[in-house]
Amino acid sequence: MPRACFGWLSLAGPRLWGRAACLAAALALWALGGGAAAGAGRDPKPPRTRQEPAPSPGGASGRLARAAHTSLRIDPQGISLPSPGASQAYIVTAADRTGLETDVTAACAVRSSDPAVVEIDRERGRIFAKAPGRARILVSFEGARAGSQVTVGNRPAELQVRFSPDVVSVLTIKGCNGSGCHGSPAGQSGFKLSLFGYNVEADHEMIVKQQGGRRIDVARPGESLLLKKPAFQIPHGGGRVLPPDSEEYETLLSWLKQGARLDSGGVRLNRLEMYPGERILTAGARQRLVVIGRLSDGTTRDMSRSVRYSTGDEAVAGVSADGTVAAGRRGLTAVLARAMGQVAATQIGVIPARSAGLAAGEGSLPEPDPEPNNVIDELVFAKQRRLSVAAFPLSSDREFARRVFLDVVGRLPEPGELREFLSGPGAGRRPR
């Protein structure tokens, strides 16, 4: 067999070709992802993370209280609220000397540098804009400190409800524009919306003008089909998805009262960001997610309850409509948030409670990490360590040769080819 075939394998590192070849390759790809989909500016190699089970999201356990934390971070950064009355959820993360991260939102001390501009509700983990200006949110935990600047704009107190993002967000979180409802290629009962609101103009046209404008009644907003059907005040195939006493119902009603305008030249959602970008949870733990929208006018909007959440594997981690992740069995999965054609993601790993100490660098795994040969090995071994997955023993030279031939040329090596490989220098046999 040509030496180039063996040289090709050195790109991935020989230690990937043990009994867990597929697992290692998948972990390498996942490690390279590093949570970048959750927003710009993320660290491609985030520190090791863990979340202890707590009575409430963000709560600190006894183990956490004894840890020596060296750094603190508050997310999101760069909050710009449009006007007094707006609010934003936040998450505070502490990292210890090993790089292990823990959510301490409910356990840290937090204050505003100017309560007249920004007020803090510590129990709910939210900041509220009180007056135009700037203020810093200052947090501290076990001697570590962090901060984030918040800007409050001077918009009118009575904000206009916009079709995008306000109305489209309601249609998204209620599943109206999902693939199983009116967002399907054919729509439902003659009513078709763009999938997750990616085409705002077409959606407005369908709601306001199609079929003679029968879906809205600007003169009598409360009688609009857009409200009465999802509220199940008249028969609706999707059932009751919009109770009249809900915040989403009030949003649609206000939009209708204000004339059901498109405001096509107005603010647009540029991107979504979700925090934390990655988290390792112990089985049974919960983690609150925070989603913000970066708008075209430079402001931010808390969209934690204005997006549609989904998870790649419900058995590993489920997610509720309000963005609370519940850790299940051991494994890896991604949680997605969708709104108005934008998507953000966070990566969730679940490990047994007994493995949390190993993930934190306490004790040792059954097998020590092999020496990495390249950057792929480094990423894979780091991910295995964080997930408390022991490295598999190296395969024998005979096994290695068989797997290389099968993978590269699709056949087993001839006896002569195998002898040629095994007769080479031991130290450089595989990389060559």
CSV table of C-alpha atoms in Angstrom, one decimal:
chain,number,residue,atom,x,y,z
A,1,MET,CA,0.0,0.0,0.0
A,2,PRO,CA,1.4,3.5,-0.8
A,3,ARG,CA,2.8,5.4,2.1
A,4,ALA,CA,0.5,8.3,1.3
A,5,CYS,CA,-2.4,6.2,2.6
A,6,PHE,CA,-0.7,5.9,6.0
A,7,GLY,CA,0.3,9.6,5.9
A,8,TRP,CA,-3.3,10.6,5.3
A,9,LEU,CA,-4.2,9.0,8.7
A,10,SER,CA,-1.6,11.2,10.5
A,11,LEU,CA,-3.9,14.2,9.9
A,12,ALA,CA,-6.3,12.7,12.4
A,13,GLY,CA,-3.8,11.2,14.7
A,14,PRO,CA,-3.3,7.4,15.2
A,15,ARG,CA,-4.8,7.4,18.6
A,16,LEU,CA,-8.2,8.1,17.1
A,17,TRP,CA,-8.2,4.7,15.5
A,18,GLY,CA,-8.9,2.5,18.5
A,19,ARG,CA,-12.2,0.8,19.4
A,20,ALA,CA,-13.9,4.2,19.6
A,21,ALA,CA,-12.9,5.6,16.2
A,22,CYS,CA,-16.4,6.8,15.4
A,23,LEU,CA,-16.8,8.4,18.8
A,24,ALA,CA,-13.5,10.2,18.7
A,25,ALA,CA,-14.1,11.6,15.2
A,26,ALA,CA,-17.6,12.8,16.2
A,27,LEU,CA,-16.1,14.4,19.3
A,28,ALA,CA,-13.4,16.1,17.2
A,29,LEU,CA,-16.0,17.7,15.0
A,30,TRP,CA,-18.1,18.8,18.0
A,31,ALA,CA,-15.0,20.2,19.7
A,32,LEU,CA,-14.2,22.3,16.7
A,33,GLY,CA,-17.7,23.8,16.8
A,34,GLY,CA,-17.2,25.1,20.3
A,35,GLY,CA,-20.6,26.9,20.5
A,36,ALA,CA,-19.8,29.5,17.8
A,37,ALA,CA,-23.4,29.3,16.5
A,38,ALA,CA,-24.7,31.0,19.6
A,39,GLY,CA,-23.3,34.3,18.6
A,40,ALA,CA,-20.2,36.2,17.3
A,41,GLY,CA,-17.2,36.7,19.4
A,42,ARG,CA,-17.3,33.4,21.3
A,43,ASP,CA,-14.1,31.7,22.5
A,44,PRO,CA,-13.7,28.7,20.1
A,45,LYS,CA,-12.2,26.6,23.0
A,46,PRO,CA,-14.5,27.5,26.0
A,47,PRO,CA,-13.4,26.4,29.5
A,48,ARG,CA,-14.6,23.2,31.1
A,49,THR,CA,-18.1,23.6,32.5
A,50,ARG,CA,-20.4,21.9,35.0
A,51,GLN,CA,-23.7,22.8,36.6
A,52,GLU,CA,-24.6,21.2,40.0
A,53,PRO,CA,-28.3,20.3,40.6
A,54,ALA,CA,-29.9,23.1,42.6
A,55,PRO,CA,-33.4,23.9,43.9
A,56,SER,CA,-33.7,26.7,41.4
A,57,PRO,CA,-31.9,27.6,38.1
A,58,GLY,CA,-28.6,29.2,38.9
A,59,GLY,CA,-28.6,28.1,42.5
A,60,ALA,CA,-25.3,27.3,44.2
A,61,SER,CA,-24.7,24.0,46.0
A,62,GLY,CA,-22.6,23.3,49.1
A,63,ARG,CA,-19.8,22.0,46.8
A,64,LEU,CA,-19.9,25.3,44.9
A,65,ALA,CA,-19.7,27.4,48.1
A,66,ARG,CA,-16.4,25.6,49.0
A,67,ALA,CA,-14.8,26.1,45.6
A,68,ALA,CA,-12.1,28.8,45.1
A,69,HIS,CA,-13.3,30.8,42.1
A,70,THR,CA,-10.8,33.0,40.3
A,71,SER,CA,-13.0,34.7,37.6
A,72,LEU,CA,-16.5,35.9,37.1
A,73,ARG,CA,-18.5,36.7,33.9
A,74,ILE,CA,-21.9,38.3,33.3
A,75,ASP,CA,-23.8,37.7,30.1
A,76,PRO,CA,-24.9,39.2,27.8
A,77,GLN,CA,-22.5,42.0,27.3
A,78,GLY,CA,-23.3,45.2,25.5
A,79,ILE,CA,-26.9,45.6,26.4
A,80,SER,CA,-28.7,48.5,24.8
A,81,LEU,CA,-32.3,48.8,25.9
A,82,PRO,CA,-34.5,51.1,23.7
A,83,SER,CA,-36.5,52.9,26.4
A,84,PRO,CA,-37.5,52.9,30.1
A,85,GLY,CA,-39.7,49.9,30.9
A,86,ALA,CA,-37.6,47.5,28.8
A,87,SER,CA,-35.9,44.6,30.7
A,88,GLN,CA,-33.2,42.0,30.1
A,89,ALA,CA,-32.4,38.7,31.8
A,90,TYR,CA,-28.8,38.0,32.7
A,91,ILE,CA,-26.6,35.0,33.7
A,92,VAL,CA,-23.5,35.1,36.0
A,93,THR,CA,-20.9,32.4,35.5
A,94,ALA,CA,-18.0,31.7,37.9
A,95,ALA,CA,-14.9,29.8,36.9
A,96,ASP,CA,-12.5,28.1,39.4
A,97,ARG,CA,-8.8,27.6,39.0
A,98,THR,CA,-9.2,24.5,36.8
A,99,GLY,CA,-11.4,26.5,34.4
A,100,LEU,CA,-14.6,24.7,35.5
A,101,GLU,CA,-17.6,27.0,35.1
A,102,THR,CA,-20.8,27.1,37.2
A,103,ASP,CA,-23.9,29.2,37.0
A,104,VAL,CA,-24.0,31.5,40.1
A,105,THR,CA,-26.8,33.9,39.0
A,106,ALA,CA,-28.8,33.2,42.2
A,107,ALA,CA,-25.9,33.1,44.5
A,108,CYS,CA,-23.8,36.2,43.6
A,109,ALA,CA,-24.1,39.7,44.9
A,110,VAL,CA,-25.3,42.2,42.2
A,111,ARG,CA,-25.9,45.9,42.2
A,112,SER,CA,-26.4,48.8,39.8
A,113,SER,CA,-24.0,51.7,39.6
A,114,ASP,CA,-27.0,54.0,39.1
A,115,PRO,CA,-30.4,52.6,40.3
A,116,ALA,CA,-32.2,55.6,38.8
A,117,VAL,CA,-31.2,54.4,35.3
A,118,VAL,CA,-31.1,50.6,35.8
A,119,GLU,CA,-32.8,48.6,38.5
A,120,ILE,CA,-32.0,45.0,39.3
A,121,ASP,CA,-34.4,42.2,40.3
A,122,ARG,CA,-32.0,39.7,41.8
A,123,GLU,CA,-34.6,37.0,42.4
A,124,ARG,CA,-35.7,36.9,38.8
A,125,GLY,CA,-32.2,37.6,37.4
A,126,ARG,CA,-33.4,40.6,35.4
A,127,ILE,CA,-32.5,44.2,34.9
A,128,PHE,CA,-35.1,46.9,34.3
A,129,ALA,CA,-34.6,50.2,32.5
A,130,LYS,CA,-35.9,53.1,34.6
A,131,ALA,CA,-34.6,56.2,32.8
A,132,PRO,CA,-32.4,57.2,29.8
A,133,GLY,CA,-28.7,57.0,30.5
A,134,ARG,CA,-25.9,54.6,31.2
A,135,ALA,CA,-25.2,52.3,34.2
A,136,ARG,CA,-22.9,49.4,35.0
A,137,ILE,CA,-24.2,46.1,36.5
A,138,LEU,CA,-21.6,45.0,39.0
A,139,VAL,CA,-21.5,41.4,40.3
A,140,SER,CA,-19.2,39.7,42.9
A,141,PHE,CA,-18.8,36.2,44.1
A,142,GLU,CA,-16.2,34.8,46.5
A,143,GLY,CA,-13.9,37.7,45.9
A,144,ALA,CA,-14.2,37.6,42.1
A,145,ARG,CA,-15.8,40.6,40.4
A,146,ALA,CA,-17.3,41.4,36.9
A,147,GLY,CA,-19.4,44.1,35.3
A,148,SER,CA,-21.4,44.9,32.2
A,149,GLN,CA,-22.5,48.3,30.8
A,150,VAL,CA,-26.2,48.9,30.1
A,151,THR,CA,-27.4,51.8,27.9
A,152,VAL,CA,-31.0,53.0,28.1
A,153,GLY,CA,-32.4,54.9,25.1
A,154,ASN,CA,-35.0,57.7,25.1
A,155,ARG,CA,-37.9,56.2,23.1
A,156,PRO,CA,-41.5,57.2,23.8
A,157,ALA,CA,-43.0,55.5,26.9
A,158,GLU,CA,-45.8,54.0,24.8
A,159,LEU,CA,-43.9,51.9,22.3
A,160,GLN,CA,-45.4,50.8,19.0
A,161,VAL,CA,-45.9,47.1,18.5
A,162,ARG,CA,-44.1,46.1,15.4
A,163,PHE,CA,-45.0,43.3,13.0
A,164,SER,CA,-41.3,42.3,13.2
A,165,PRO,CA,-40.1,41.3,15.7
A,166,ASP,CA,-43.1,41.5,18.0
A,167,VAL,CA,-45.9,39.8,16.0
A,168,VAL,CA,-43.6,37.4,14.2
A,169,SER,CA,-42.2,36.3,17.6
A,170,VAL,CA,-45.7,35.4,18.8
A,171,LEU,CA,-46.3,33.3,15.7
A,172,THR,CA,-43.0,31.6,16.2
A,173,ILE,CA,-43.2,30.7,19.9
A,174,LYS,CA,-46.7,29.4,19.5
A,175,GLY,CA,-45.6,27.2,16.6
A,176,CYS,CA,-47.9,28.9,14.1
A,177,ASN,CA,-45.2,29.3,11.5
A,178,GLY,CA,-43.6,25.9,12.2
A,179,SER,CA,-43.3,23.1,9.6
A,180,GLY,CA,-46.1,21.2,11.2
A,181,CYS,CA,-48.5,24.1,11.0
A,182,HIS,CA,-48.9,27.2,8.7
A,183,GLY,CA,-45.2,27.2,8.0
A,184,SER,CA,-45.4,24.0,6.0
A,185,PRO,CA,-44.9,24.3,2.2
A,186,ALA,CA,-48.6,24.1,1.6
A,187,GLY,CA,-49.7,26.0,4.7
A,188,GLN,CA,-53.0,25.0,6.5
A,189,SER,CA,-56.5,25.7,5.3
A,190,GLY,CA,-55.4,28.3,2.8
A,191,PHE,CA,-53.2,30.2,5.4
A,192,LYS,CA,-49.5,29.9,4.7
A,193,LEU,CA,-46.7,31.6,6.6
A,194,SER,CA,-42.9,31.6,6.0
A,195,LEU,CA,-41.0,29.0,8.0
A,196,PHE,CA,-40.1,30.5,11.4
A,197,GLY,CA,-40.8,34.0,9.9
A,198,TYR,CA,-37.9,34.3,7.5
A,199,ASN,CA,-40.1,36.3,5.0
A,200,VAL,CA,-41.7,39.1,7.0
A,201,GLU,CA,-43.2,41.0,4.0
A,202,ALA,CA,-44.9,37.9,2.7
A,203,ASP,CA,-46.3,37.0,6.1
A,204,HIS,CA,-47.8,40.5,6.5
A,205,GLU,CA,-49.3,40.3,3.0
A,206,MET,CA,-50.9,37.0,3.9
A,207,ILE,CA,-52.3,38.1,7.2
A,208,VAL,CA,-53.5,41.6,6.2
A,209,LYS,CA,-54.4,41.5,2.5
A,210,GLN,CA,-54.9,37.9,1.3
A,211,GLN,CA,-58.5,36.6,0.9
A,212,GLY,CA,-59.9,40.1,1.1
A,213,GLY,CA,-58.3,40.9,4.4
A,214,ARG,CA,-60.7,38.6,6.2
A,215,ARG,CA,-58.2,37.6,8.9
A,216,ILE,CA,-58.1,41.1,10.6
A,217,ASP,CA,-60.6,43.7,11.5
A,218,VAL,CA,-58.9,47.0,12.3
A,219,ALA,CA,-62.3,48.6,13.2
A,220,ARG,CA,-63.0,45.9,15.7
A,221,PRO,CA,-59.6,44.3,16.6
A,222,GLY,CA,-61.0,41.9,19.1
A,223,GLU,CA,-63.2,40.3,16.4
A,224,SER,CA,-60.2,39.5,14.1
A,225,LEU,CA,-59.8,35.9,13.0
A,226,LEU,CA,-56.1,36.3,13.8
A,227,LEU,CA,-57.2,36.4,17.5
A,228,LYS,CA,-60.4,34.4,17.7
A,229,LYS,CA,-59.1,31.3,16.0
A,230,PRO,CA,-55.9,30.7,18.2
A,231,ALA,CA,-58.0,31.7,21.2
A,232,PHE,CA,-60.4,28.9,20.2
A,233,GLN,CA,-63.3,31.4,20.3
A,234,ILE,CA,-64.3,29.8,17.0
A,235,PRO,CA,-63.2,26.4,15.7
A,236,HIS,CA,-59.5,26.1,15.1
A,237,GLY,CA,-57.6,23.0,13.9
A,238,GLY,CA,-54.7,23.8,16.1
A,239,GLY,CA,-56.8,24.1,19.3
A,240,ARG,CA,-56.4,26.8,21.9
A,241,VAL,CA,-52.9,28.2,21.6
A,242,LEU,CA,-53.5,31.8,22.6
A,243,PRO,CA,-55.5,32.4,25.8
A,244,PRO,CA,-57.1,35.9,25.9
A,245,ASP,CA,-55.4,36.6,29.2
A,246,SER,CA,-51.9,35.9,27.8
A,247,GLU,CA,-49.1,38.4,27.0
A,248,GLU,CA,-49.0,37.2,23.5
A,249,TYR,CA,-52.7,37.8,22.9
A,250,GLU,CA,-52.2,41.4,24.2
A,251,THR,CA,-49.3,41.9,21.8
A,252,LEU,CA,-51.4,40.9,18.7
A,253,LEU,CA,-54.4,42.9,20.0
A,254,SER,CA,-52.2,46.0,20.4
A,255,TRP,CA,-50.8,45.6,16.9
A,256,LEU,CA,-54.3,45.4,15.5
A,257,LYS,CA,-55.4,48.5,17.4
A,258,GLN,CA,-52.4,50.4,16.1
A,259,GLY,CA,-53.4,49.7,12.5
A,260,ALA,CA,-51.7,46.4,11.7
A,261,ARG,CA,-48.8,48.1,9.9
A,262,LEU,CA,-45.8,46.4,8.5
A,263,ASP,CA,-43.3,49.2,9.1
A,264,SER,CA,-41.1,47.7,6.4
A,265,GLY,CA,-38.4,50.4,6.9
A,266,GLY,CA,-38.2,49.8,10.6
A,267,VAL,CA,-36.0,47.8,12.8
A,268,ARG,CA,-34.9,44.3,11.9
A,269,LEU,CA,-33.5,41.4,13.8
A,270,ASN,CA,-29.9,41.0,12.7
A,271,ARG,CA,-29.0,38.0,14.8
A,272,LEU,CA,-29.8,35.9,17.9
A,273,GLU,CA,-27.4,35.1,20.7
A,274,MET,CA,-27.9,32.4,23.3
A,275,TYR,CA,-26.2,32.2,26.7
A,276,PRO,CA,-24.4,30.1,27.9
A,277,GLY,CA,-22.9,29.0,24.7
A,278,GLU,CA,-22.0,25.6,26.2
A,279,ARG,CA,-22.7,23.9,29.6
A,280,ILE,CA,-21.9,20.5,31.1
A,281,LEU,CA,-24.7,19.5,33.5
A,282,THR,CA,-25.0,16.7,36.0
A,283,ALA,CA,-28.0,14.4,35.5
A,284,GLY,CA,-31.1,16.0,36.9
A,285,ALA,CA,-29.7,19.6,36.9
A,286,ARG,CA,-31.5,22.6,35.3
A,287,GLN,CA,-30.0,25.5,33.4
A,288,ARG,CA,-31.8,28.7,32.4
A,289,LEU,CA,-31.0,30.0,28.9
A,290,VAL,CA,-31.0,33.7,28.0
A,291,VAL,CA,-31.5,34.7,24.3
A,292,ILE,CA,-31.0,38.2,23.1
A,293,GLY,CA,-31.7,39.8,19.7
A,294,ARG,CA,-29.3,42.3,18.2
A,295,LEU,CA,-31.5,44.7,16.2
A,296,SER,CA,-30.6,46.8,13.2
A,297,ASP,CA,-30.9,50.1,15.2
A,298,GLY,CA,-28.1,49.0,17.6
A,299,THR,CA,-30.4,48.1,20.4
A,300,THR,CA,-30.9,44.7,22.1
A,301,ARG,CA,-34.0,42.9,23.0
A,302,ASP,CA,-34.6,40.1,25.5
A,303,MET,CA,-36.0,37.3,23.3
A,304,SER,CA,-35.8,34.4,25.8
A,305,ARG,CA,-39.6,34.0,25.7
A,306,SER,CA,-39.9,35.1,22.0
A,307,VAL,CA,-38.2,32.2,20.4
A,308,ARG,CA,-39.1,28.6,19.6
A,309,TYR,CA,-36.8,26.2,21.5
A,310,SER,CA,-36.0,22.7,20.3
A,311,THR,CA,-33.5,20.0,21.4
A,312,GLY,CA,-31.6,17.4,19.3
A,313,ASP,CA,-32.2,14.7,21.9
A,314,GLU,CA,-35.0,14.9,24.5
A,315,ALA,CA,-33.6,12.0,26.4
A,316,VAL,CA,-30.3,13.9,27.0
A,317,ALA,CA,-31.7,17.3,27.6
A,318,GLY,CA,-35.2,18.7,27.4
A,319,VAL,CA,-36.1,22.4,27.0
A,320,SER,CA,-39.2,24.1,28.1
A,321,ALA,CA,-41.0,27.0,26.3
A,322,ASP,CA,-39.4,29.5,28.7
A,323,GLY,CA,-35.9,28.3,28.0
A,324,THR,CA,-35.1,26.0,31.0
A,325,VAL,CA,-33.0,23.0,30.1
A,326,ALA,CA,-33.5,19.8,32.2
A,327,ALA,CA,-30.6,17.4,32.0
A,328,GLY,CA,-31.6,13.7,31.5
A,329,ARG,CA,-29.3,10.8,30.7
A,330,ARG,CA,-25.6,11.0,29.8
A,331,GLY,CA,-24.8,12.3,26.4
A,332,LEU,CA,-24.4,15.3,24.1
A,333,THR,CA,-27.0,17.4,22.3
A,334,ALA,CA,-27.7,20.9,21.0
A,335,VAL,CA,-30.5,23.2,22.0
A,336,LEU,CA,-31.7,25.6,19.3
A,337,ALA,CA,-33.6,28.8,19.4
A,338,ARG,CA,-35.4,30.1,16.3
A,339,ALA,CA,-37.1,33.4,15.5
A,340,MET,CA,-37.7,35.4,12.3
A,341,GLY,CA,-35.3,33.4,10.2
A,342,GLN,CA,-32.5,33.5,12.8
A,343,VAL,CA,-31.1,30.6,14.8
A,344,ALA,CA,-28.9,30.4,17.9
A,345,ALA,CA,-27.5,27.3,19.5
A,346,THR,CA,-26.0,26.1,22.7
A,347,GLN,CA,-24.3,22.8,23.3
A,348,ILE,CA,-25.3,20.7,26.3
A,349,GLY,CA,-23.4,17.8,27.8
A,350,VAL,CA,-24.8,15.6,30.6
A,351,ILE,CA,-22.6,13.5,32.9
A,352,PRO,CA,-23.5,11.4,35.9
A,353,ALA,CA,-23.2,13.2,39.3
A,354,ARG,CA,-20.4,10.8,40.3
A,355,SER,CA,-18.3,12.0,37.3
A,356,ALA,CA,-18.5,15.7,38.1
A,357,GLY,CA,-15.3,15.5,40.2
A,358,LEU,CA,-13.4,14.0,37.4
A,359,ALA,CA,-14.6,16.7,35.0
A,360,ALA,CA,-13.3,19.2,37.5
A,361,GLY,CA,-9.9,17.6,37.6
A,362,GLU,CA,-10.4,15.8,40.9
A,363,GLY,CA,-9.2,12.2,40.9
A,364,SER,CA,-8.3,10.5,37.7
A,365,LEU,CA,-9.9,8.7,34.9
A,366,PRO,CA,-9.4,4.9,34.5
A,367,GLU,CA,-6.9,5.5,31.6
A,368,PRO,CA,-4.6,8.6,31.4
A,369,ASP,CA,-4.9,10.7,28.3
A,370,PRO,CA,-2.4,9.6,25.6
A,371,GLU,CA,0.0,12.2,24.2
A,372,PRO,CA,-1.7,14.2,21.4
A,373,ASN,CA,-0.1,14.1,18.0
A,374,ASN,CA,-1.9,17.1,16.6
A,375,VAL,CA,-4.6,19.7,17.2
A,376,ILE,CA,-7.4,17.2,16.5
A,377,ASP,CA,-6.1,14.9,19.2
A,378,GLU,CA,-5.9,17.9,21.7
A,379,LEU,CA,-9.5,18.9,21.0
A,380,VAL,CA,-10.8,15.3,21.3
A,381,PHE,CA,-8.9,14.5,24.5
A,382,ALA,CA,-10.0,17.8,26.1
A,383,LYS,CA,-13.6,17.0,25.2
A,384,GLN,CA,-13.3,13.5,26.6
A,385,ARG,CA,-11.9,14.9,29.8
A,386,ARG,CA,-14.7,17.4,30.2
A,387,LEU,CA,-17.3,14.6,29.7
A,388,SER,CA,-15.4,12.1,32.0
A,389,VAL,CA,-14.9,9.8,29.0
A,390,ALA,CA,-11.8,7.6,29.4
A,391,ALA,CA,-9.4,7.4,26.4
A,392,PHE,CA,-9.5,3.9,24.8
A,393,PRO,CA,-6.3,1.9,24.7
A,394,LEU,CA,-4.3,2.1,21.4
A,395,SER,CA,-5.1,-0.5,18.8
A,396,SER,CA,-2.3,-2.9,17.8
A,397,ASP,CA,-0.3,-2.3,14.7
A,398,ARG,CA,-2.2,-5.1,12.9
A,399,GLU,CA,-5.6,-3.7,13.9
A,400,PHE,CA,-4.4,-0.2,12.8
A,401,ALA,CA,-3.3,-1.5,9.4
A,402,ARG,CA,-6.6,-3.3,8.8
A,403,ARG,CA,-8.6,-0.2,9.7
A,404,VAL,CA,-6.5,2.1,7.6
A,405,PHE,CA,-6.9,-0.1,4.5
A,406,LEU,CA,-10.7,-0.5,5.0
A,407,ASP,CA,-11.2,3.2,5.5
A,408,VAL,CA,-8.9,4.5,2.7
A,409,VAL,CA,-9.1,1.9,0.0
A,410,GLY,CA,-12.1,-0.2,1.1
A,411,ARG,CA,-10.3,-3.6,1.4
A,412,LEU,CA,-8.1,-5.6,3.7
A,413,PRO,CA,-4.3,-5.4,3.3
A,414,GLU,CA,-2.6,-8.2,1.3
A,415,PRO,CA,-0.2,-10.3,3.3
A,416,GLY,CA,2.8,-8.6,1.7
A,417,GLU,CA,1.4,-5.2,2.3
A,418,LEU,CA,0.8,-6.0,6.0
A,419,ARG,CA,4.4,-7.4,6.4
A,420,GLU,CA,5.8,-4.3,4.8
A,421,PHE,CA,4.0,-2.1,7.2
A,422,LEU,CA,4.9,-4.2,10.3
A,423,SER,CA,8.6,-4.4,9.3
A,424,GLY,CA,8.9,-0.6,9.4
A,425,PRO,CA,10.5,1.3,12.3
A,426,GLY,CA,8.2,1.1,15.3
A,427,ALA,CA,8.3,4.8,16.3
A,428,GLY,CA,7.5,6.1,12.8
A,429,ARG,CA,5.4,3.3,11.5
A,430,ARG,CA,2.0,4.9,11.8
A,431,PRO,CA,2.7,8.5,11.0
A,432,ARG,CA,4.4,7.6,7.7
